[in-house]
CSV table of C-alpha atoms in Angstrom, one decimal:
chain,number,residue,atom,x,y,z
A,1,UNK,CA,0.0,0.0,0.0
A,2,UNK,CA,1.5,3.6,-1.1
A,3,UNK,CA,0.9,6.6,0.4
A,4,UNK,CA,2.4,10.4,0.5
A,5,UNK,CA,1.9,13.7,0.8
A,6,UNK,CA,1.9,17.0,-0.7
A,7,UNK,CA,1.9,20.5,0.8
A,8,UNK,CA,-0.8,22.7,0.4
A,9,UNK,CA,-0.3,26.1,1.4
A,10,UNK,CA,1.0,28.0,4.7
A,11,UNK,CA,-1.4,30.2,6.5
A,12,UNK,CA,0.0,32.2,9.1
A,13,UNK,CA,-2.6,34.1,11.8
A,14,UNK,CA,-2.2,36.0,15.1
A,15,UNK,CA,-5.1,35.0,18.0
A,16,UNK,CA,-5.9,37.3,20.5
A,17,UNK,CA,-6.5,36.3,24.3
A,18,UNK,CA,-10.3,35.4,23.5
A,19,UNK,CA,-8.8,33.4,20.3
A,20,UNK,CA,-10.4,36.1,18.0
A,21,UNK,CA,-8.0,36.3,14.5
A,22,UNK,CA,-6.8,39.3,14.5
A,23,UNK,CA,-4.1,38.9,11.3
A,24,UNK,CA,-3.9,36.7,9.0
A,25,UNK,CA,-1.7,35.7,5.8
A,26,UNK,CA,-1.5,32.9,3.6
A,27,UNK,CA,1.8,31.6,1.9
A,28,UNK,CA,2.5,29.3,-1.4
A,29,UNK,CA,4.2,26.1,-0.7
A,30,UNK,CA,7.9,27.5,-1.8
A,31,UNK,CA,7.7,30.5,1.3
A,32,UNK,CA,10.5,30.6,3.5
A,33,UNK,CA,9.9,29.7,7.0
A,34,UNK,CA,12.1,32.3,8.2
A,35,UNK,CA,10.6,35.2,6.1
A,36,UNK,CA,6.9,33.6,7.4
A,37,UNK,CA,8.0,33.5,11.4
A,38,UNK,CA,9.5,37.1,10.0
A,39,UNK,CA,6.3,38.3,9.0
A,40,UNK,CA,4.4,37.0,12.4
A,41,UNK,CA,7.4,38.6,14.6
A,42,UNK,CA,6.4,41.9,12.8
A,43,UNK,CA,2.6,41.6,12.7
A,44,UNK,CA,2.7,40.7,16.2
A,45,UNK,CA,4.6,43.6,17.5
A,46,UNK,CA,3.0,45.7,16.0
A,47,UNK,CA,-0.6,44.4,17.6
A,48,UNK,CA,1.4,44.4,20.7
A,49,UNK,CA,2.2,48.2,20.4
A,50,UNK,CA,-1.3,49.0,20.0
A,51,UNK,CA,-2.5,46.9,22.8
A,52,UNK,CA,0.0,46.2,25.0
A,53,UNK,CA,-2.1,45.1,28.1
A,54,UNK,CA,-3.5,41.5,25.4
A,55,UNK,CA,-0.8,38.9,24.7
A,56,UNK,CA,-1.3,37.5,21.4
A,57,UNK,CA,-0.5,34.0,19.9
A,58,UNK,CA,1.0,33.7,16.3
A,59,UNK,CA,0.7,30.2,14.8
A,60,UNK,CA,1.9,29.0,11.6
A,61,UNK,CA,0.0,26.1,10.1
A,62,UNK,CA,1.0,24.4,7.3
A,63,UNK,CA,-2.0,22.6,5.5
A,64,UNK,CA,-1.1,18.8,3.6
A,65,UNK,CA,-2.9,16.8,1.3
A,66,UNK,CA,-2.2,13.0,2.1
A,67,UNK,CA,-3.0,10.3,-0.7
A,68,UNK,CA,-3.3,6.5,0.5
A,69,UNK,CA,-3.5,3.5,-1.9
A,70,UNK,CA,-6.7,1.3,-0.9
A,71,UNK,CA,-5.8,-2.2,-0.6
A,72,UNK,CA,-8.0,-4.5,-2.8
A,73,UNK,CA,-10.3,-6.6,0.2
């Protein structure tokens, strides 16, 4: 039985406390994970200026599409 998997796409977001998203971005599968954690950094402290009494969560998600060849019963 094969299987594999291919990436999708990168979406980066920022959640406030209440888990609201408050920014969000979505990359192509050849982004740079540095240049994405780069452009969360960034997003982030700038939220964190504005607000500075909320902490904010940045998450980078990467989204995979996974094929499996079905065994004949």
């Amino acid at each position: 039985m094969a299987s594999g998997s291919q990436t999708l796409k990168y979406v980066a977001y920022i959640s406030s406390p209440d888990m609201e998203v408050l920014n969000d971005a979505t990359f192509g599968v050849g982004a740079d994970l540095a240049d994405m954690w780069a452009y969360l950094d960034d997003a982030t402290a700038r939220l964190q200026a504005r607000h500075p009494s909320y902490s904010f969560t940045p998450r980078l998600v990467r989204y995979e599409q996974v094929t499996t060849e079905m065994p004949r019963p």
